Amino acid sequence: MSVRNGLLALLAERPRYGYELRGEFEARTGTTWPLNVGQVYTTLSRLERDGCVTASDAGESGQQYYEITAEGRAEVTAWFTTPVRREARPRDELAIKLALAVGNQDVDIAAVVQAQRTDSLRALQDYTRLKAQAGPEDLAWLLVLDAMVFQTEAEVRWLDHCESRVVQGRRPVVRPTPVEDVERAR
Amino acid sequence: MSILVLEAVTRTHGSGDGQVEALKHLSLTVAPGELVAVMGPSGSGKSTLLHLAGGLDQPTSGRVLVEGTELGNLSRKALAQLRRRWIGYVFQDFNLIPALTAAENVALPRELDGVPARKARKEAVAALAEVGVPELADRFPDDMSGGQQQRIAIARALVGERRLVLADEPTGALDSTTGEAVMALLRARVDAGAAGVLVTHDARHAAWANRVVFLRDGRVVDESVYRAPEDVLAP
């Protein structure tokens, strides 16, 4: 996942100031992914260049106000509806995606969960078939496959759990306690 | 020809305000060599689907066909006979008869179907060999591990001419490696020409299926089908 997807998702909810984006992103994801100010503004200027956001002129406060464009909205929708690839997962993109989806009334969380679950199940089927093809002499290979199977299974169980929470009712956004605070409290 | 066909099946329980649609216009076919896993939260219609497929329950509308015969047109007697003859069940708690040996348990549905005892026994021994436990033929269920009992149950489900196996959480009572061995066995029996429907909560076991069907509120919401093997593990 890129910072880009996260910031765009927040701008899809409503227009925001740059500094506000950073705080909101960290609050929503429990600071599992701290951003620095530079990252936020570099990303915003790239988004502006690509036509995904428009920046209003700096007001008296000197702060720029960012608004998402139709193009940006399409990119957010694509991000929410495309399953996270197993191969490339810096940080836990999936958890962050769901955390951001909760605050966005336009996103069907059940559909996000289901798209991901189908993808995960397909991966599980692949690993399982490779296991079925491997002989008992391939112990090392089997152990590696098992690791992938159990990781993917854990993901599916977590998705099932997310779904039942969503079914229980879409709750107002609750800010998770930042990870650092939890650690400090120990 | 498909061994099991569910055609636009709806099953409604109760009437009036208390009416619940357990399955809504669901269609599913299972061909020989195919194992279909059904997943979904509690109350999504998984068990209803299995009951309908096994002729234990009738749809409110739609048709269920097993080996080309529509179950809805059959008399009770004919339905019971069809179930015995073509359909095998595998349950979480094995459901073997404790007073009978493994071979007797496996031979029982065949004997009930009028196959002579000697022939039924021969078929049972062959079925036990196919599931890899010929040595258990004369043992009683209480003297076997859970994994062994489930192997016997799979042999019973596919003895003689039976080709349709309906499995309800078959690995639920087993530890992870034993459960996996049971799934590998079920897969192998299906590959040998049977058709299987597997209801499970466990994604790891559902992954042995050719197709995984997700049910929610009585409807199929999604399906996961095998990809071409060359795509597996591609970056």
CSV table of C-alpha atoms in Angstrom, one decimal:
chain,number,residue,atom,x,y,z
A,1,MET,CA,0.0,0.0,0.0
A,2,SER,CA,1.1,3.5,-0.6
A,3,VAL,CA,0.5,6.6,1.5
A,4,ARG,CA,-1.2,7.8,-1.6
A,5,ASN,CA,-4.1,5.4,-1.2
A,6,GLY,CA,-4.6,6.2,2.4
A,7,LEU,CA,-4.6,10.0,1.9
A,8,LEU,CA,-7.0,9.7,-1.0
A,9,ALA,CA,-9.3,7.6,1.0
A,10,LEU,CA,-9.5,10.3,3.7
A,11,LEU,CA,-10.1,13.0,1.1
A,12,ALA,CA,-12.9,10.9,-0.4
A,13,GLU,CA,-14.8,11.5,2.9
A,14,ARG,CA,-14.4,15.3,2.8
A,15,PRO,CA,-11.9,17.9,1.9
A,16,ARG,CA,-9.2,18.5,4.4
A,17,TYR,CA,-6.0,20.5,5.2
A,18,GLY,CA,-2.7,18.8,4.7
A,19,TYR,CA,-1.8,18.8,8.4
A,20,GLU,CA,-5.2,17.5,9.2
A,21,LEU,CA,-4.7,14.5,6.9
A,22,ARG,CA,-1.6,13.3,8.8
A,23,GLY,CA,-3.4,13.4,12.2
A,24,GLU,CA,-6.5,11.8,10.9
A,25,PHE,CA,-4.5,8.9,9.2
A,26,GLU,CA,-2.6,8.2,12.3
A,27,ALA,CA,-5.6,8.4,14.6
A,28,ARG,CA,-7.6,6.1,12.4
A,29,THR,CA,-4.9,3.4,12.1
A,30,GLY,CA,-3.8,3.5,15.7
A,31,THR,CA,-0.4,4.9,14.5
A,32,THR,CA,0.5,1.5,13.2
A,33,TRP,CA,2.0,3.5,10.3
A,34,PRO,CA,3.4,6.8,11.4
A,35,LEU,CA,3.7,9.4,8.6
A,36,ASN,CA,6.1,12.3,8.5
A,37,VAL,CA,4.9,15.7,7.3
A,38,GLY,CA,7.3,15.6,4.3
A,39,GLN,CA,5.7,12.4,3.1
A,40,VAL,CA,2.2,13.8,3.3
A,41,TYR,CA,3.1,17.0,1.3
A,42,THR,CA,5.1,15.2,-1.3
A,43,THR,CA,2.3,12.7,-1.8
A,44,LEU,CA,-0.3,15.5,-2.0
A,45,SER,CA,1.7,17.4,-4.6
A,46,ARG,CA,2.0,14.2,-6.7
A,47,LEU,CA,-1.8,13.7,-6.3
A,48,GLU,CA,-2.4,17.2,-7.5
A,49,ARG,CA,0.0,16.7,-10.4
A,50,ASP,CA,-1.9,13.5,-11.4
A,51,GLY,CA,-5.3,15.3,-11.2
A,52,CYS,CA,-6.6,13.3,-8.3
A,53,VAL,CA,-6.9,16.3,-5.9
A,54,THR,CA,-7.2,20.0,-6.3
A,55,ALA,CA,-5.5,22.4,-3.8
A,56,SER,CA,-7.2,25.6,-3.0
A,57,ASP,CA,-5.1,28.8,-2.6
A,58,ALA,CA,-3.4,29.2,0.7
A,59,GLY,CA,-5.7,31.3,2.9
A,60,GLU,CA,-4.7,33.7,5.6
A,61,SER,CA,-3.6,30.8,7.7
A,62,GLY,CA,-1.2,29.8,4.9
A,63,GLN,CA,-2.8,26.3,4.9
A,64,GLN,CA,-3.8,24.6,1.6
A,65,TYR,CA,-7.1,22.9,1.5
A,66,TYR,CA,-7.3,19.7,-0.6
A,67,GLU,CA,-10.3,18.4,-2.4
A,68,ILE,CA,-10.7,15.1,-4.2
A,69,THR,CA,-11.5,15.0,-8.0
A,70,ALA,CA,-13.6,12.5,-9.9
A,71,GLU,CA,-10.4,10.9,-11.0
A,72,GLY,CA,-9.2,10.6,-7.4
A,73,ARG,CA,-12.5,9.1,-6.4
A,74,ALA,CA,-12.2,6.4,-9.0
A,75,GLU,CA,-8.7,5.6,-7.7
A,76,VAL,CA,-10.1,5.2,-4.1
A,77,THR,CA,-12.9,3.0,-5.3
A,78,ALA,CA,-10.4,0.8,-7.2
A,79,TRP,CA,-8.3,0.5,-4.1
A,80,PHE,CA,-11.2,-0.5,-1.9
A,81,THR,CA,-12.5,-3.1,-4.4
A,82,THR,CA,-9.2,-4.7,-5.4
A,83,PRO,CA,-7.9,-7.5,-3.0
A,84,VAL,CA,-4.5,-6.8,-1.4
A,85,ARG,CA,-1.9,-8.9,-3.2
A,86,ARG,CA,-0.2,-11.4,-1.0
A,87,GLU,CA,3.2,-10.9,-2.6
A,88,ALA,CA,3.6,-7.2,-1.8
A,89,ARG,CA,2.5,-6.1,1.6
A,90,PRO,CA,4.6,-3.5,3.2
A,91,ARG,CA,2.9,-3.0,6.6
A,92,ASP,CA,-0.5,-4.4,7.0
A,93,GLU,CA,-2.3,-2.8,4.1
A,94,LEU,CA,-5.3,-4.9,4.6
A,95,ALA,CA,-5.9,-3.8,8.2
A,96,ILE,CA,-5.3,-0.2,7.2
A,97,LYS,CA,-7.7,-0.5,4.3
A,98,LEU,CA,-10.5,-1.9,6.5
A,99,ALA,CA,-9.8,0.8,9.2
A,100,LEU,CA,-10.2,3.5,6.6
A,101,ALA,CA,-13.3,1.8,5.0
A,102,VAL,CA,-15.1,2.0,8.3
A,103,GLY,CA,-15.1,5.8,8.2
A,104,ASN,CA,-16.3,6.0,4.6
A,105,GLN,CA,-20.1,5.6,4.2
A,106,ASP,CA,-19.7,5.0,0.4
A,107,VAL,CA,-17.6,1.9,0.9
A,108,ASP,CA,-19.4,-1.4,1.3
A,109,ILE,CA,-17.2,-3.1,3.9
A,110,ALA,CA,-18.9,-6.5,3.4
A,111,ALA,CA,-17.9,-6.3,-0.3
A,112,VAL,CA,-14.3,-5.4,0.5
A,113,VAL,CA,-14.2,-8.3,3.0
A,114,GLN,CA,-15.7,-10.7,0.5
A,115,ALA,CA,-13.4,-9.7,-2.4
A,116,GLN,CA,-10.4,-10.3,-0.1
A,117,ARG,CA,-11.8,-13.6,1.2
A,118,THR,CA,-12.3,-15.0,-2.3
A,119,ASP,CA,-8.8,-14.0,-3.2
A,120,SER,CA,-7.4,-15.6,0.0
A,121,LEU,CA,-9.4,-18.7,-0.6
A,122,ARG,CA,-8.0,-19.0,-4.1
A,123,ALA,CA,-4.5,-18.7,-2.8
A,124,LEU,CA,-5.3,-21.3,-0.2
A,125,GLN,CA,-6.6,-23.6,-2.9
A,126,ASP,CA,-3.3,-23.1,-4.8
A,127,TYR,CA,-1.1,-23.9,-1.8
A,128,THR,CA,-3.2,-26.9,-1.0
A,129,ARG,CA,-2.9,-28.2,-4.5
A,130,LEU,CA,0.9,-27.8,-4.4
A,131,LYS,CA,0.8,-29.7,-1.1
A,132,ALA,CA,-1.2,-32.5,-2.6
A,133,GLN,CA,1.3,-32.8,-5.4
A,134,ALA,CA,4.3,-32.8,-3.1
A,135,GLY,CA,5.6,-36.1,-1.9
A,136,PRO,CA,6.5,-36.9,1.7
A,137,GLU,CA,10.2,-36.6,0.7
A,138,ASP,CA,9.6,-32.9,0.1
A,139,LEU,CA,9.3,-32.1,3.8
A,140,ALA,CA,11.0,-28.7,3.7
A,141,TRP,CA,8.8,-27.6,0.8
A,142,LEU,CA,5.7,-28.9,2.7
A,143,LEU,CA,6.7,-26.9,5.8
A,144,VAL,CA,7.0,-23.7,3.7
A,145,LEU,CA,3.7,-24.4,2.1
A,146,ASP,CA,2.1,-25.0,5.5
A,147,ALA,CA,3.4,-21.6,6.7
A,148,MET,CA,1.7,-19.9,3.8
A,149,VAL,CA,-1.5,-22.0,4.3
A,150,PHE,CA,-1.7,-21.1,8.0
A,151,GLN,CA,-1.0,-17.4,7.4
A,152,THR,CA,-3.7,-17.2,4.8
A,153,GLU,CA,-6.1,-19.2,7.0
A,154,ALA,CA,-5.5,-16.7,9.8
A,155,GLU,CA,-6.4,-13.9,7.4
A,156,VAL,CA,-9.6,-15.6,6.3
A,157,ARG,CA,-10.6,-16.1,10.0
A,158,TRP,CA,-9.9,-12.5,10.7
A,159,LEU,CA,-12.0,-11.5,7.7
A,160,ASP,CA,-14.9,-13.7,8.9
A,161,HIS,CA,-14.6,-12.0,12.2
A,162,CYS,CA,-14.6,-8.5,10.6
A,163,GLU,CA,-17.7,-9.5,8.6
A,164,SER,CA,-19.6,-10.5,11.7
A,165,ARG,CA,-18.7,-7.3,13.3
A,166,VAL,CA,-19.9,-5.4,10.3
A,167,VAL,CA,-23.2,-7.4,10.4
A,168,GLN,CA,-23.7,-6.4,14.0
A,169,GLY,CA,-24.0,-2.9,12.8
A,170,ARG,CA,-21.8,-0.2,11.3
A,171,ARG,CA,-20.6,1.7,14.3
A,172,PRO,CA,-19.4,5.3,14.4
A,173,VAL,CA,-15.7,5.6,13.9
A,174,VAL,CA,-14.0,4.8,17.2
A,175,ARG,CA,-10.4,6.1,17.4
A,176,PRO,CA,-8.2,3.2,18.3
A,177,THR,CA,-5.7,3.9,21.1
A,178,PRO,CA,-2.3,4.7,19.5
A,179,VAL,CA,0.0,1.7,19.6
A,180,GLU,CA,2.7,3.8,21.5
A,181,ASP,CA,0.2,4.6,24.2
A,182,VAL,CA,-0.7,1.0,24.7
A,183,GLU,CA,3.0,0.1,24.9
A,184,ARG,CA,3.7,3.0,27.3
A,185,ALA,CA,0.8,1.9,29.6
A,186,ARG,CA,2.4,-1.5,30.1
B,1,MET,CA,-23.5,-36.0,-16.3
B,2,SER,CA,-23.6,-34.2,-13.0
B,3,ILE,CA,-24.1,-36.4,-10.0
B,4,LEU,CA,-25.9,-33.6,-8.1
B,5,VAL,CA,-28.0,-30.8,-9.5
B,6,LEU,CA,-29.7,-28.2,-7.5
B,7,GLU,CA,-31.9,-26.1,-9.7
B,8,ALA,CA,-33.2,-22.7,-8.5
B,9,VAL,CA,-33.9,-24.2,-5.1
B,10,THR,CA,-35.7,-22.2,-2.5
B,11,ARG,CA,-36.5,-23.5,1.0
B,12,THR,CA,-38.8,-21.5,3.3
B,13,HIS,CA,-39.4,-22.4,6.9
B,14,GLY,CA,-42.6,-21.3,8.7
B,15,SER,CA,-45.2,-19.0,7.3
B,16,GLY,CA,-46.6,-15.4,7.7
B,17,ASP,CA,-44.4,-13.0,9.6
B,18,GLY,CA,-42.3,-15.8,11.0
B,19,GLN,CA,-41.4,-17.0,7.5
B,20,VAL,CA,-37.6,-17.5,7.0
B,21,GLU,CA,-36.1,-18.2,3.6
B,22,ALA,CA,-33.2,-20.5,4.4
B,23,LEU,CA,-32.2,-20.8,0.7
B,24,LYS,CA,-33.1,-18.4,-2.0
B,25,HIS,CA,-33.1,-19.5,-5.6
B,26,LEU,CA,-29.9,-21.4,-5.3
B,27,SER,CA,-28.4,-23.4,-8.2
B,28,LEU,CA,-25.4,-25.7,-7.9
B,29,THR,CA,-24.1,-28.7,-9.9
B,30,VAL,CA,-21.5,-31.2,-8.9
B,31,ALA,CA,-19.8,-33.4,-11.5
B,32,PRO,CA,-17.8,-36.6,-10.9
B,33,GLY,CA,-14.3,-35.7,-9.7
B,34,GLU,CA,-15.5,-32.5,-8.3
B,35,LEU,CA,-15.4,-31.4,-4.6
B,36,VAL,CA,-17.4,-28.3,-3.8
B,37,ALA,CA,-16.9,-26.6,-0.4
B,38,VAL,CA,-19.7,-24.5,1.1
B,39,MET,CA,-18.7,-21.8,3.5
B,40,GLY,CA,-20.7,-19.1,5.3
B,41,PRO,CA,-21.6,-17.8,8.7
B,42,SER,CA,-24.0,-19.6,10.9
B,43,GLY,CA,-27.6,-19.4,9.5
B,44,SER,CA,-26.4,-18.7,6.0
B,45,GLY,CA,-28.1,-21.9,4.7
B,46,LYS,CA,-25.2,-24.4,4.6
B,47,SER,CA,-27.0,-27.1,6.5
B,48,THR,CA,-30.2,-26.6,4.6
B,49,LEU,CA,-28.3,-27.1,1.4
B,50,LEU,CA,-26.8,-30.3,2.6
B,51,HIS,CA,-30.2,-31.6,3.8
B,52,LEU,CA,-31.8,-30.8,0.4
B,53,ALA,CA,-28.9,-32.4,-1.5
B,54,GLY,CA,-29.2,-35.6,0.6
B,55,GLY,CA,-33.0,-35.8,0.2
B,56,LEU,CA,-33.5,-35.3,4.0
B,57,ASP,CA,-35.6,-32.2,3.3
B,58,GLN,CA,-37.6,-31.0,0.3
B,59,PRO,CA,-37.3,-27.6,-1.4
B,60,THR,CA,-40.3,-25.2,-1.3
B,61,SER,CA,-39.6,-24.6,-5.0
B,62,GLY,CA,-36.9,-25.7,-7.4
B,63,ARG,CA,-35.6,-29.2,-8.2
B,64,VAL,CA,-32.9,-31.5,-6.7
B,65,LEU,CA,-31.5,-34.2,-8.9
B,66,VAL,CA,-29.2,-37.0,-7.8
B,67,GLU,CA,-27.8,-39.2,-10.6
B,68,GLY,CA,-30.4,-37.8,-12.9
B,69,THR,CA,-33.4,-38.6,-10.7
B,70,GLU,CA,-35.5,-35.8,-9.3
B,71,LEU,CA,-36.0,-36.4,-5.6
B,72,GLY,CA,-39.3,-34.5,-5.5
B,73,ASN,CA,-41.1,-37.1,-7.6
B,74,LEU,CA,-40.2,-40.0,-5.5
B,75,SER,CA,-42.3,-41.9,-3.0
B,76,ARG,CA,-40.9,-42.0,0.6
B,77,LYS,CA,-39.8,-45.6,0.0
B,78,ALA,CA,-38.1,-44.8,-3.3
B,79,LEU,CA,-36.4,-41.8,-1.8
B,80,ALA,CA,-35.1,-43.9,1.1
B,81,GLN,CA,-33.8,-46.4,-1.4
B,82,LEU,CA,-32.1,-43.8,-3.5
B,83,ARG,CA,-30.4,-42.2,-0.5
B,84,ARG,CA,-29.1,-45.6,0.6
B,85,ARG,CA,-28.0,-46.5,-2.9
B,86,TRP,CA,-26.3,-43.3,-4.1
B,87,ILE,CA,-25.6,-41.0,-1.2
B,88,GLY,CA,-23.1,-41.2,1.5
B,89,TYR,CA,-22.7,-39.0,4.6
B,90,VAL,CA,-19.7,-38.0,6.6
B,91,PHE,CA,-20.4,-36.2,9.9
B,92,GLN,CA,-18.2,-34.4,12.4
B,93,ASP,CA,-18.8,-37.1,15.0
B,94,PHE,CA,-18.3,-40.0,12.6
B,95,ASN,CA,-21.6,-41.7,13.4
B,96,LEU,CA,-20.3,-45.3,13.3
B,97,ILE,CA,-22.4,-47.9,15.0
B,98,PRO,CA,-20.3,-49.0,18.1
B,99,ALA,CA,-21.5,-52.6,18.2
B,100,LEU,CA,-20.4,-53.2,14.6
B,101,THR,CA,-16.9,-53.7,13.3
B,102,ALA,CA,-15.5,-51.4,10.7
B,103,ALA,CA,-16.3,-53.8,7.8
B,104,GLU,CA,-19.8,-54.3,9.2
B,105,ASN,CA,-20.4,-50.6,9.5
B,106,VAL,CA,-19.3,-50.1,5.9
B,107,ALA,CA,-21.3,-53.1,4.6
B,108,LEU,CA,-24.5,-52.1,6.4
B,109,PRO,CA,-26.0,-49.7,3.9
B,110,ARG,CA,-25.3,-52.3,1.1
B,111,GLU,CA,-27.0,-55.1,3.1
B,112,LEU,CA,-30.0,-52.8,3.7
B,113,ASP,CA,-30.1,-52.3,0.0
B,114,GLY,CA,-30.5,-56.0,-0.5
B,115,VAL,CA,-26.9,-56.9,-1.5
B,116,PRO,CA,-26.1,-60.4,-0.2
B,117,ALA,CA,-24.0,-60.4,3.0
B,118,ARG,CA,-21.0,-62.0,1.4
B,119,LYS,CA,-20.9,-59.6,-1.5
B,120,ALA,CA,-21.5,-56.6,0.8
B,121,ARG,CA,-18.6,-57.7,3.0
B,122,LYS,CA,-16.4,-58.0,0.0
B,123,GLU,CA,-17.3,-54.5,-1.1
B,124,ALA,CA,-16.7,-53.2,2.4
B,125,VAL,CA,-13.2,-54.7,2.5
B,126,ALA,CA,-12.4,-53.2,-0.9
B,127,ALA,CA,-13.7,-49.8,0.3
B,128,LEU,CA,-11.5,-50.0,3.4
B,129,ALA,CA,-8.5,-50.8,1.3
B,130,GLU,CA,-9.3,-47.7,-0.8
B,131,VAL,CA,-9.2,-45.5,2.2
B,132,GLY,CA,-5.9,-47.0,3.3
B,133,VAL,CA,-7.0,-49.0,6.3
B,134,PRO,CA,-7.6,-52.6,5.3
B,135,GLU,CA,-6.2,-53.8,8.6
B,136,LEU,CA,-9.0,-52.2,10.6
B,137,ALA,CA,-11.8,-54.3,9.0
B,138,ASP,CA,-12.5,-56.3,12.2
B,139,ARG,CA,-11.9,-53.6,14.7
B,140,PHE,CA,-14.7,-51.8,16.6
B,141,PRO,CA,-15.0,-48.0,16.5
B,142,ASP,CA,-14.1,-47.6,20.2
B,143,ASP,CA,-10.7,-49.2,19.5
B,144,MET,CA,-9.9,-46.6,16.8
B,145,SER,CA,-8.6,-43.1,16.8
B,146,GLY,CA,-10.8,-40.3,15.5
B,147,GLY,CA,-8.9,-40.1,12.3
B,148,GLN,CA,-9.3,-43.8,11.7
B,149,GLN,CA,-13.1,-43.6,12.4
B,150,GLN,CA,-13.4,-40.8,9.9
B,151,ARG,CA,-11.6,-43.0,7.3
B,152,ILE,CA,-14.1,-45.7,8.0
B,153,ALA,CA,-17.0,-43.2,7.6
B,154,ILE,CA,-15.6,-42.1,4.2
B,155,ALA,CA,-15.3,-45.8,3.1
B,156,ARG,CA,-19.0,-46.2,4.2
B,157,ALA,CA,-20.0,-43.1,2.3
B,158,LEU,CA,-18.5,-44.4,-0.9
B,159,VAL,CA,-19.0,-48.1,-0.7
B,160,GLY,CA,-20.5,-50.0,-3.7
B,161,GLU,CA,-22.1,-47.8,-6.3
B,162,ARG,CA,-22.3,-44.7,-4.1
B,163,ARG,CA,-20.7,-41.7,-5.8
B,164,LEU,CA,-22.1,-38.7,-3.9
B,165,VAL,CA,-20.6,-37.9,-0.5
B,166,LEU,CA,-22.1,-35.1,1.6
B,167,ALA,CA,-19.7,-34.1,4.4
B,168,ASP,CA,-20.7,-31.8,7.3
B,169,GLU,CA,-17.6,-30.4,9.1
B,170,PRO,CA,-15.8,-33.8,8.7
B,171,THR,CA,-12.6,-32.5,10.3
B,172,GLY,CA,-14.3,-30.7,13.2
B,173,ALA,CA,-13.3,-33.2,15.8
B,174,LEU,CA,-9.8,-33.9,14.6
B,175,ASP,CA,-6.4,-32.3,15.2
B,176,SER,CA,-4.9,-30.3,12.3
B,177,THR,CA,-2.6,-33.0,10.8
B,178,THR,CA,-5.3,-35.7,11.1
B,179,GLY,CA,-7.9,-33.4,9.7
B,180,GLU,CA,-5.6,-32.7,6.8
B,181,ALA,CA,-5.1,-36.4,6.2
B,182,VAL,CA,-8.8,-36.9,6.1
B,183,MET,CA,-9.2,-34.1,3.7
B,184,ALA,CA,-6.5,-35.5,1.4
B,185,LEU,CA,-8.3,-38.8,1.5
B,186,LEU,CA,-11.7,-37.2,0.6
B,187,ARG,CA,-10.0,-35.4,-2.2
B,188,ALA,CA,-8.4,-38.6,-3.5
B,189,ARG,CA,-11.8,-40.4,-3.4
B,190,VAL,CA,-13.4,-37.6,-5.3
B,191,ASP,CA,-10.6,-37.6,-7.8
B,192,ALA,CA,-11.3,-41.3,-8.3
B,193,GLY,CA,-14.7,-40.4,-9.7
B,194,ALA,CA,-17.0,-39.4,-6.8
B,195,ALA,CA,-18.7,-36.1,-6.3
B,196,GLY,CA,-18.5,-34.3,-3.0
B,197,VAL,CA,-20.1,-31.4,-1.1
B,198,LEU,CA,-18.3,-30.3,1.9
B,199,VAL,CA,-19.7,-27.9,4.5
B,200,THR,CA,-17.0,-26.3,6.7
B,201,HIS,CA,-16.1,-23.2,8.7
B,202,ASP,CA,-12.4,-24.0,8.1
B,203,ALA,CA,-10.8,-22.2,5.1
B,204,ARG,CA,-7.8,-24.5,5.3
B,205,HIS,CA,-10.0,-27.5,4.7
B,206,ALA,CA,-12.3,-25.8,2.2
B,207,ALA,CA,-9.2,-25.1,0.1
B,208,TRP,CA,-9.1,-28.8,-0.8
B,209,ALA,CA,-12.2,-28.2,-3.0
B,210,ASN,CA,-12.2,-27.4,-6.7
B,211,ARG,CA,-14.8,-24.7,-5.9
B,212,VAL,CA,-15.6,-22.8,-2.8
B,213,VAL,CA,-19.0,-21.4,-2.6
B,214,PHE,CA,-19.8,-18.6,-0.1
B,215,LEU,CA,-23.3,-18.4,1.2
B,216,ARG,CA,-24.9,-15.5,3.0
B,217,ASP,CA,-28.6,-15.3,3.9
B,218,GLY,CA,-29.4,-18.2,1.7
B,219,ARG,CA,-27.7,-16.9,-1.4
B,220,VAL,CA,-24.4,-17.5,-3.1
B,221,VAL,CA,-22.4,-14.3,-2.8
B,222,ASP,CA,-19.2,-15.4,-4.3
B,223,GLU,CA,-17.3,-18.4,-5.6
B,224,SER,CA,-13.6,-19.3,-5.8
B,225,VAL,CA,-12.5,-21.6,-8.5
B,226,TYR,CA,-9.1,-23.2,-9.1
B,227,ARG,CA,-6.7,-21.2,-11.2
B,228,ALA,CA,-4.3,-22.6,-13.7
B,229,PRO,CA,-1.4,-24.1,-11.8
B,230,GLU,CA,1.3,-22.1,-13.7
B,231,ASP,CA,-0.1,-18.9,-12.0
B,232,VAL,CA,0.5,-20.3,-8.6
B,233,LEU,CA,3.2,-18.5,-6.6
B,234,ALA,CA,3.9,-16.2,-9.5
B,235,PRO,CA,5.1,-12.8,-8.3
